[in-house]
CSV table of C-alpha atoms and ligand atoms in Angstrom, one decimal:
chain,number,residue,atom,x,y,z
W,711,MET,CA,-14.5,27.4,0.2
W,712,SER,CA,-13.3,25.2,-2.6
W,713,ILE,CA,-11.5,22.0,-3.4
W,714,VAL,CA,-9.1,21.4,-6.3
W,715,TYR,CA,-8.8,17.8,-7.5
W,716,HIS,CA,-5.8,16.8,-9.6
W,717,SER,CA,-6.1,13.0,-10.4
W,718,SER,CA,-8.1,10.5,-12.4
W,719,ALA,CA,-10.8,12.3,-14.3
W,720,VAL,CA,-13.4,9.5,-14.0
W,721,ARG,CA,-13.2,9.5,-10.2
W,722,GLY,CA,-13.0,13.3,-10.2
W,723,LYS,CA,-16.3,13.7,-12.1
W,724,PHE,CA,-18.0,11.2,-9.8
W,725,TRP,CA,-16.8,13.1,-6.7
W,726,GLN,CA,-17.8,16.4,-8.2
W,727,ARG,CA,-21.4,15.2,-8.8
W,728,TRP,CA,-21.6,13.5,-5.4
W,729,LEU,CA,-20.3,16.6,-3.5
W,730,ALA,CA,-22.6,18.9,-5.5
W,731,GLU,CA,-25.5,16.8,-4.1
W,732,ASN,CA,-24.2,16.2,-0.6
W,733,ALA,CA,-22.1,19.2,0.2
W,734,PRO,CA,-23.4,22.1,-1.9
W,735,ASP,CA,-21.4,24.6,0.2
W,736,LEU,CA,-18.1,23.1,-1.2
W,737,ASP,CA,-17.2,23.8,-4.8
W,738,MET,CA,-14.9,21.2,-6.4
W,739,TYR,CA,-12.8,22.0,-9.5
W,740,LEU,CA,-11.1,19.5,-11.7
W,741,TRP,CA,-7.5,20.5,-12.6
W,742,PRO,CA,-6.5,22.6,-14.5
W,743,GLU,CA,-9.7,24.5,-13.4
W,744,THR,CA,-9.3,26.0,-10.0
W,745,GLY,CA,-12.0,28.7,-9.7
W,746,ASP,CA,-10.9,31.7,-7.6
W,747,PRO,CA,-7.5,30.6,-6.2
W,748,THR,CA,-7.9,32.6,-3.0
W,749,LYS,CA,-11.0,30.4,-2.1
W,750,VAL,CA,-9.1,27.1,-2.4
W,751,ARG,CA,-8.7,25.4,1.0
W,752,TYR,CA,-8.2,21.8,-0.1
W,753,PHE,CA,-6.0,20.2,-2.7
W,754,VAL,CA,-6.6,16.5,-3.6
W,755,ALA,CA,-4.0,14.7,-5.6
W,756,TRP,CA,-1.5,11.9,-6.1
W,757,GLU,CA,1.3,14.4,-6.7
W,758,ILE,CA,1.5,18.1,-6.0
W,759,PRO,CA,3.0,20.9,-8.0
W,760,ASP,CA,5.9,22.6,-6.3
W,761,ASP,CA,4.3,26.1,-6.3
W,762,LEU,CA,1.2,25.2,-4.4
W,763,LEU,CA,1.2,28.0,-1.8
W,764,SER,CA,1.9,30.7,-4.4
W,765,ARG,CA,-1.1,29.4,-6.4
W,766,PHE,CA,-3.4,28.9,-3.5
W,767,PRO,CA,-2.4,31.3,-0.6
W,768,HIS,CA,-5.1,30.0,1.8
W,769,LEU,CA,-4.6,26.3,1.3
W,770,GLU,CA,-5.2,24.3,4.5
W,771,VAL,CA,-5.1,20.6,3.7
W,772,ILE,CA,-3.5,18.4,1.0
W,773,PHE,CA,-5.4,15.1,0.6
W,774,SER,CA,-3.6,12.2,-1.0
W,775,VAL,CA,-5.9,10.2,-3.3
W,776,GLY,CA,-4.0,7.1,-2.1
W,777,ALA,CA,-3.1,5.3,1.1
W,778,GLY,CA,0.5,6.5,0.9
W,779,ALA,CA,1.7,10.1,1.0
W,780,ASP,CA,5.4,9.4,0.5
W,781,GLN,CA,5.1,10.8,-3.0
W,782,PHE,CA,4.7,14.3,-1.5
W,783,SER,CA,8.1,15.7,-0.9
W,784,ALA,CA,8.2,17.5,2.5
W,785,ASP,CA,9.9,20.4,0.7
W,786,HIS,CA,6.9,21.0,-1.4
W,787,VAL,CA,4.4,20.9,1.4
W,788,PRO,CA,3.8,24.5,2.6
W,789,GLU,CA,4.4,25.3,6.3
W,790,GLY,CA,1.2,24.9,8.3
W,791,VAL,CA,-0.6,22.8,5.6
W,792,SER,CA,-1.8,19.4,6.8
W,793,VAL,CA,-1.3,16.3,4.8
W,794,VAL,CA,-3.9,13.5,5.0
W,795,ARG,CA,-3.8,10.1,3.3
W,796,MET,CA,-6.7,7.9,2.2
W,797,ILE,CA,-8.1,5.4,4.7
W,798,GLU,CA,-11.3,4.1,3.2
W,799,PRO,CA,-13.0,0.7,3.2
W,800,GLY,CA,-12.9,0.1,-0.6
W,801,LEU,CA,-9.1,0.4,-0.7
W,802,THR,CA,-8.6,-1.6,2.5
W,803,ASN,CA,-10.8,-4.5,1.4
W,804,HIS,CA,-9.2,-4.6,-2.0
W,805,MET,CA,-5.7,-4.8,-0.5
W,806,ALA,CA,-6.8,-7.5,2.0
W,807,ALA,CA,-8.1,-9.5,-1.0
W,808,TYR,CA,-4.8,-9.1,-3.0
W,809,VAL,CA,-2.7,-10.2,0.0
W,810,THR,CA,-5.1,-13.2,0.7
W,811,PHE,CA,-5.0,-14.3,-3.0
W,812,SER,CA,-1.2,-14.1,-3.0
W,813,VAL,CA,-0.7,-15.9,0.3
W,814,ILE,CA,-3.1,-18.7,-0.7
W,815,SER,CA,-1.4,-19.0,-4.1
W,816,LEU,CA,2.0,-19.4,-2.4
W,817,HIS,CA,0.8,-21.7,0.4
W,818,ARG,CA,-1.2,-23.9,-2.1
W,819,LYS,CA,1.8,-23.9,-4.6
W,820,MET,CA,-0.2,-22.3,-7.4
W,821,PRO,CA,3.0,-21.1,-9.3
W,822,ARG,CA,4.1,-24.7,-9.4
W,823,TYR,CA,0.8,-26.1,-10.6
W,824,LEU,CA,0.6,-23.4,-13.3
W,825,GLN,CA,4.0,-24.4,-14.6
W,826,GLN,CA,3.0,-28.1,-14.5
W,827,GLN,CA,-0.1,-27.3,-16.6
W,828,GLN,CA,2.2,-25.8,-19.3
W,829,ARG,CA,4.1,-29.2,-19.3
W,830,LYS,CA,0.8,-31.2,-19.2
W,831,LEU,CA,1.9,-32.7,-15.9
W,832,TRP,CA,-0.7,-34.1,-13.5
W,833,LEU,CA,1.2,-34.3,-10.2
W,834,LYS,CA,0.0,-33.6,-6.7
W,835,HIS,CA,2.2,-32.1,-4.0
W,836,ASN,CA,1.8,-32.3,-0.2
W,837,ALA,CA,-0.3,-29.5,1.2
W,838,VAL,CA,0.3,-28.4,4.8
W,839,PRO,CA,-2.8,-27.1,6.5
W,840,ALA,CA,-3.2,-23.3,6.8
W,841,SER,CA,-2.7,-23.6,10.6
W,842,GLN,CA,0.9,-24.7,9.9
W,843,CYS,CA,1.6,-21.9,7.4
W,844,ARG,CA,3.1,-18.9,9.2
W,845,VAL,CA,2.4,-15.5,7.5
W,846,GLY,CA,4.4,-12.5,8.7
W,847,ILE,CA,3.2,-9.1,7.8
W,848,LEU,CA,5.7,-6.2,7.8
W,849,GLY,CA,3.5,-3.2,8.6
W,850,LEU,CA,0.5,-3.9,10.8
W,851,GLY,CA,-1.3,-0.6,10.2
W,852,ASN,CA,-4.6,-0.1,8.4
W,853,LEU,CA,-3.9,-2.4,5.5
W,854,GLY,CA,-1.7,-5.0,7.2
W,855,SER,CA,-4.1,-5.5,10.1
W,856,ALA,CA,-7.0,-5.9,7.6
W,857,ALA,CA,-5.1,-8.6,5.7
W,858,ALA,CA,-4.2,-10.3,9.0
W,859,ARG,CA,-7.8,-10.5,10.0
W,860,VAL,CA,-8.9,-12.2,6.8
W,861,LEU,CA,-5.9,-14.6,6.9
W,862,THR,CA,-6.5,-15.6,10.6
W,863,HIS,CA,-10.1,-16.2,9.7
W,864,LEU,CA,-8.9,-18.6,7.1
W,865,GLY,CA,-6.8,-20.4,9.7
W,866,TYR,CA,-3.4,-19.0,8.9
W,867,GLN,CA,-0.9,-18.4,11.7
W,868,CYS,CA,-0.4,-14.7,11.5
W,869,SER,CA,2.1,-12.3,13.0
W,870,GLY,CA,3.0,-8.7,12.2
W,871,TRP,CA,5.8,-6.3,12.7
W,872,SER,CA,5.3,-2.6,13.5
W,873,ARG,CA,6.9,0.2,15.4
W,874,ASN,CA,4.5,-0.1,18.3
W,875,ARG,CA,2.9,-3.2,19.9
W,876,LYS,CA,-0.5,-4.2,18.4
W,877,HIS,CA,-3.4,-6.0,19.9
W,878,ILE,CA,-5.3,-7.9,17.2
W,879,ASP,CA,-7.0,-11.2,18.0
W,880,ASP,CA,-4.9,-14.3,17.1
W,881,VAL,CA,-2.1,-12.1,15.6
W,882,THR,CA,1.3,-12.2,17.3
W,883,SER,CA,2.7,-8.7,17.5
W,884,TYR,CA,6.4,-8.1,17.0
W,885,PHE,CA,7.6,-4.5,17.3
W,886,GLY,CA,10.7,-2.4,17.0
W,887,ASP,CA,14.0,-3.1,15.4
W,888,ASP,CA,15.0,-5.5,18.2
W,889,GLN,CA,12.2,-7.9,17.4
W,890,LEU,CA,12.6,-7.9,13.6
W,891,ALA,CA,14.9,-11.0,13.5
W,892,ALA,CA,12.6,-13.1,15.6
W,893,PHE,CA,9.6,-12.0,13.5
W,894,LEU,CA,11.5,-13.0,10.2
W,895,ALA,CA,12.6,-16.3,11.5
W,896,GLN,CA,9.0,-17.5,11.9
W,897,SER,CA,7.6,-16.1,8.6
W,898,ASP,CA,7.1,-18.8,6.0
W,899,ILE,CA,5.4,-16.2,3.8
W,900,LEU,CA,6.5,-12.6,4.3
W,901,VAL,CA,4.1,-9.8,3.2
W,902,CYS,CA,5.4,-6.2,3.0
W,903,LEU,CA,2.8,-3.5,3.6
W,904,LEU,CA,5.1,-0.8,5.0
W,905,PRO,CA,5.0,2.8,4.1
W,906,LEU,CA,8.1,4.2,2.4
W,907,THR,CA,10.2,6.2,4.8
W,908,HIS,CA,14.0,6.7,5.3
W,909,LEU,CA,13.9,3.7,7.7
W,910,THR,CA,12.1,1.3,5.3
W,911,ARG,CA,13.8,2.3,2.0
W,912,GLY,CA,15.9,-0.8,0.9
W,913,LEU,CA,14.7,-2.9,3.8
W,914,LEU,CA,13.9,-5.9,1.6
W,915,ASN,CA,17.4,-6.9,0.9
W,916,ARG,CA,19.9,-9.8,1.2
W,917,ASP,CA,20.3,-9.5,5.0
W,918,LEU,CA,16.6,-9.6,5.6
W,919,PHE,CA,16.0,-12.5,3.2
W,920,ALA,CA,18.7,-14.5,4.9
W,921,GLN,CA,16.8,-14.3,8.2
W,922,LEU,CA,13.7,-16.0,6.7
W,923,PRO,CA,13.1,-19.8,6.9
W,924,ARG,CA,14.6,-21.4,3.8
W,925,GLY,CA,12.2,-21.4,0.8
W,926,ALA,CA,10.0,-18.6,2.2
W,927,GLY,CA,7.5,-16.8,0.0
W,928,LEU,CA,7.4,-13.1,-0.5
W,929,VAL,CA,4.5,-10.8,-1.3
W,930,HIS,CA,5.5,-7.2,-1.8
W,931,ALA,CA,2.7,-4.5,-2.0
W,932,GLY,CA,4.4,-1.7,-0.1
W,933,ARG,CA,6.6,0.6,-2.2
W,934,GLY,CA,9.1,-0.2,-5.0
W,935,GLN,CA,12.0,1.5,-3.3
W,936,GLN,CA,11.8,-0.9,-0.3
W,937,LEU,CA,13.0,-3.8,-2.5
W,938,ASN,CA,16.5,-4.5,-3.7
W,939,HIS,CA,16.0,-6.2,-7.0
W,940,GLU,CA,19.5,-7.8,-7.3
W,941,ASP,CA,19.2,-9.3,-3.8
W,942,LEU,CA,15.8,-10.7,-4.6
W,943,LEU,CA,17.0,-12.3,-7.8
W,944,GLU,CA,19.9,-13.8,-5.8
W,945,ALA,CA,17.6,-15.2,-3.1
W,946,LEU,CA,15.3,-16.7,-5.8
W,947,GLU,CA,18.3,-18.3,-7.5
W,948,SER,CA,19.6,-19.8,-4.3
W,949,GLY,CA,16.2,-21.1,-3.2
W,950,GLN,CA,16.3,-18.9,-0.1
W,951,ILE,CA,13.0,-17.5,-1.4
W,952,SER,CA,10.9,-19.9,-3.4
W,953,HIS,CA,8.5,-17.5,-5.1
W,954,ALA,CA,7.8,-13.8,-5.0
W,955,VAL,CA,4.6,-11.8,-5.8
W,956,ILE,CA,5.7,-8.3,-6.6
W,957,ASP,CA,3.2,-5.4,-7.1
W,958,VAL,CA,5.5,-2.4,-6.7
W,959,THR,CA,8.9,-1.8,-8.2
W,960,ASP,CA,11.3,1.1,-8.8
W,961,PRO,CA,11.0,2.3,-11.5
W,962,GLU,CA,7.4,1.7,-12.5
W,963,PRO,CA,7.0,0.3,-15.1
W,964,LEU,CA,10.2,-1.7,-15.2
W,965,PRO,CA,12.3,-1.5,-18.4
W,966,GLU,CA,11.5,-4.2,-21.0
W,967,GLU,CA,14.8,-6.1,-20.4
W,968,HIS,CA,14.3,-6.3,-16.6
W,969,PRO,CA,14.6,-10.0,-15.4
W,970,PHE,CA,11.4,-9.7,-13.2
W,971,TRP,CA,9.2,-9.8,-16.4
W,972,THR,CA,10.2,-13.3,-17.3
W,973,HIS,CA,11.5,-14.9,-14.0
W,974,PRO,CA,9.8,-18.3,-13.5
W,975,SER,CA,9.6,-17.8,-9.7
W,976,LEU,CA,8.1,-14.3,-9.8
W,977,TRP,CA,4.7,-12.9,-10.4
W,978,LEU,CA,4.6,-9.3,-11.3
W,979,THR,CA,1.5,-7.1,-11.1
W,980,PRO,CA,1.5,-3.4,-12.2
W,981,HIS,CA,0.8,-1.7,-8.9
W,982,ILE,CA,-2.8,-2.9,-8.8
W,983,ALA,CA,-2.9,-4.5,-5.3
W,984,SER,CA,-5.3,-1.8,-4.3
W,985,GLU,CA,-6.7,1.6,-5.2
W,986,THR,CA,-9.1,4.2,-3.9
W,987,HIS,CA,-12.7,3.4,-4.7
W,988,ALA,CA,-14.7,6.4,-5.9
W,989,GLU,CA,-17.9,5.7,-4.0
W,990,SER,CA,-16.6,4.9,-0.6
W,991,SER,CA,-13.7,7.4,-0.6
W,992,VAL,CA,-15.7,10.5,-1.3
W,993,LYS,CA,-17.6,10.0,1.9
W,994,VAL,CA,-14.3,9.8,3.8
W,995,LEU,CA,-13.1,13.0,2.1
W,996,LEU,CA,-16.2,14.9,3.1
W,997,ASP,CA,-16.1,13.5,6.6
W,998,ASN,CA,-12.5,14.7,7.0
W,999,ILE,CA,-13.3,18.2,5.6
W,1000,ARG,CA,-16.1,18.5,8.1
W,1001,ARG,CA,-13.8,17.3,10.9
W,1002,HIS,CA,-11.3,20.0,9.8
W,1003,GLU,CA,-13.9,22.7,9.8
W,1004,GLN,CA,-15.0,21.7,13.3
W,1005,GLY,CA,-11.4,21.7,14.6
W,1006,ARG,CA,-11.5,17.9,15.1
W,1007,SER,CA,-8.6,15.7,14.0
W,1008,MET,CA,-8.7,14.2,10.5
W,1009,ILE,CA,-8.5,10.5,9.9
W,1010,GLY,CA,-5.2,9.6,8.2
W,1011,LEU,CA,-3.3,12.7,9.2
W,1012,ILE,CA,0.4,12.3,8.2
W,1013,ASP,CA,3.2,13.0,10.6
W,1014,MET,CA,5.6,14.6,8.2
W,1015,ASN,CA,8.6,14.1,10.6
W,1016,ARG,CA,7.8,10.4,10.9
W,1017,GLY,CA,7.1,10.1,7.2
W,1018,TYR,CA,3.8,8.2,7.3
Z,1567,NDP,P1,-0.4,2.6,8.0
Z,1567,NDP,O1,0.3,3.9,8.2
Z,1567,NDP,O2,-1.7,2.4,8.5
Z,1567,NDP,O3,0.5,1.4,8.5
Z,1567,NDP,C1,1.9,1.4,8.4
Z,1567,NDP,C2,2.5,0.3,9.3
Z,1567,NDP,O4,3.9,0.3,9.1
Z,1567,NDP,C3,2.2,0.6,10.8
Z,1567,NDP,O5,1.9,-0.5,11.5
Z,1567,NDP,C4,3.6,1.2,11.3
Z,1567,NDP,O6,3.9,0.9,12.6
Z,1567,NDP,C5,4.5,0.3,10.4
Z,1567,NDP,N1,5.8,0.9,10.3
Z,1567,NDP,C6,6.1,2.1,9.7
Z,1567,NDP,N2,7.5,2.3,9.8
Z,1567,NDP,C7,8.0,1.3,10.4
Z,1567,NDP,C8,9.3,0.9,10.9
Z,1567,NDP,N3,10.3,1.7,10.6
Z,1567,NDP,N4,9.5,-0.2,11.6
Z,1567,NDP,C9,8.4,-1.0,11.9
Z,1567,NDP,N5,7.1,-0.7,11.5
Z,1567,NDP,C10,6.9,0.4,10.8
Z,1567,NDP,O7,-0.4,2.4,6.4
Z,1567,NDP,P2,-1.3,1.5,5.5
Z,1567,NDP,O8,-1.5,0.2,6.1
Z,1567,NDP,O9,-2.6,2.3,5.2
Z,1567,NDP,O10,-0.5,1.5,4.1
Z,1567,NDP,C11,0.7,0.9,4.1
Z,1567,NDP,C12,1.4,1.1,2.8
Z,1567,NDP,O11,0.8,0.3,1.8
Z,1567,NDP,C13,1.3,2.5,2.2
Z,1567,NDP,O12,2.1,3.4,2.8
Z,1567,NDP,C14,1.7,2.2,0.7
Z,1567,NDP,O13,3.1,2.3,0.6
Z,1567,NDP,C15,1.2,0.8,0.5
Z,1567,NDP,N6,0.1,0.7,-0.4
Z,1567,NDP,C16,0.3,0.0,-1.6
Z,1567,NDP,C17,-0.8,-0.1,-2.5
Z,1567,NDP,C18,-0.6,-0.9,-3.7
Z,1567,NDP,O14,-1.5,-0.9,-4.6
Z,1567,NDP,N7,0.5,-1.6,-3.9
Z,1567,NDP,C19,-2.1,0.5,-2.3
Z,1567,NDP,C20,-2.1,1.2,-1.0
Z,1567,NDP,C21,-1.1,1.3,-0.1
Z,1567,NDP,P3,3.0,1.6,13.8
Z,1567,NDP,O15,1.6,1.2,13.6
Z,1567,NDP,O16,3.6,1.1,15.1
Z,1567,NDP,O17,3.2,3.1,13.6
Z,1568,OXD,C1,-1.8,4.0,-2.7
Z,1568,OXD,C2,-1.3,3.2,-3.8
Z,1568,OXD,O1,-0.9,4.4,-1.9
Z,1568,OXD,O2,-2.2,3.0,-4.7
Z,1568,OXD,O3,-3.0,4.1,-2.5
Z,1568,OXD,O4,-0.2,2.8,-3.9
């Protein structure tokens, strides 16, 4: 039985050493090495080559090295092969921290204070308590719910929107398309942590921004293709959105002349909101392989029809 790993070399070497010690029955190869292709059961990658099955005829599972699996085109996933995404504490906590940092920055008017500093201006603005700041999280899954828990702990009024109703202490659950408008109307800071699917592509657009309270903040750490850039620029211009923190764009990176780079009301980070942590994720990978071997369901199994 073997695993082929096709992603960051540093993490790959760590995983290889760890697995050699903790699962000597599993051979892990770092791409382009594959060992005997007929022994390969598991492929771990961010992106997959389109001839996977002809290379590895006995492939059983494709593991995404990330939390998302939208980068795998369904056409390239061989019939009968499972796709599993990464759900691991290192990545989850890192995302909760990014969202918390961004929400606090917007709530506490940090963009404004940084601009004031450049002008040597010592000027205080009213600060509403966290309990009066309503944070709405689009996507209340693994990452969204982790962020919500930290924010409620800090006293923010949190709600989330998902397909199905959620039960999380102190977090108001809105669900389904019918409840989106009500959810948006009470989101002073909107956070997007949705997976990219045919239903969420382009969702962050003019219509959606218009339903937020005037002057709302936006934190986008889902996927670039969910955001309409022109519509965001227009909403920032009109003041409908006061400030945006954007971690994901389409394309990545943006071209040099793109207005997001220099916009005074936008912070841009280069898709670093979170990432898979080598130490914690290899344990999750091994646990999933053992589950698969024992015929138990794997954690993070993707429903390819649903798209996440
Ligand atoms: P999950 O699958 O755990 O959660 C997704 C959530 O979105 C679920 O609550 C789901 O609802 C909801 N959802 C999906 N489609 C819809 C829809 N059409 N309408 C309403 N709700 C919907 O994913 P994660 O929390 O683990 O990750 C979310 C995304 O974060 C990833 O897919 C990826 O795009 C992004 N990400 C970004 C990173 C970065 O560095 N910027 C790093 C890691 C991830 P329900 O629960 O009811 O099914
Ligand atoms: C992920 C990402 O999906 O880094 O893990 O975006």
